[in-house]
Amino acid sequence: VMEPKNKNDKAYILEFKVAKSEESLNKESQEAVEQIISKKYDVNLKEKGIKDIIFVGVAFYGKLVKVLEIKNHYRRWTGK
């Protein structure tokens, strides 16, 4: 969790996963974001008045990386 000093700035919650194959990178990055949501990692930030929260799921397979980003808990996929 990267919490901003100013509550009007963006906060970032990152979850990392290791994929078992290159083909599973997308699935793992999506599961990382789903874990952030299901385990409610954003609750403490919201309680502090931080509204702009970015969820980032990162999946690794060797040197390959897949990053998936969701803004403000909405199911709007913005990452690649």
Coordinates of C-alpha atoms in Angstrom, one line a residue, residues 13-17 28-29 31-33 35-36 41 55-60:
I13 CA -2.5 -0.8 -3.6
L14 CA -0.3 -3.4 -5.3
E15 CA -0.6 -7.2 -5.2
F16 CA 2.0 -9.4 -6.8
K17 CA 1.6 -12.9 -8.1
E28 CA -2.9 -14.0 -12.4
S29 CA -2.9 -10.2 -12.7
E31 CA -6.7 -12.5 -9.6
A32 CA -4.3 -10.1 -7.9
V33 CA -6.8 -7.3 -8.3
Q35 CA -7.7 -10.3 -4.0
I36 CA -7.3 -6.6 -3.3
Y41 CA -7.2 -3.8 1.4
F55 CA -5.6 -1.1 -7.5
V56 CA -2.7 -2.7 -9.3
G57 CA -2.3 -6.4 -10.0
V58 CA 1.2 -7.5 -11.1
A59 CA 2.0 -11.0 -12.4
F60 CA 5.5 -12.2 -13.2

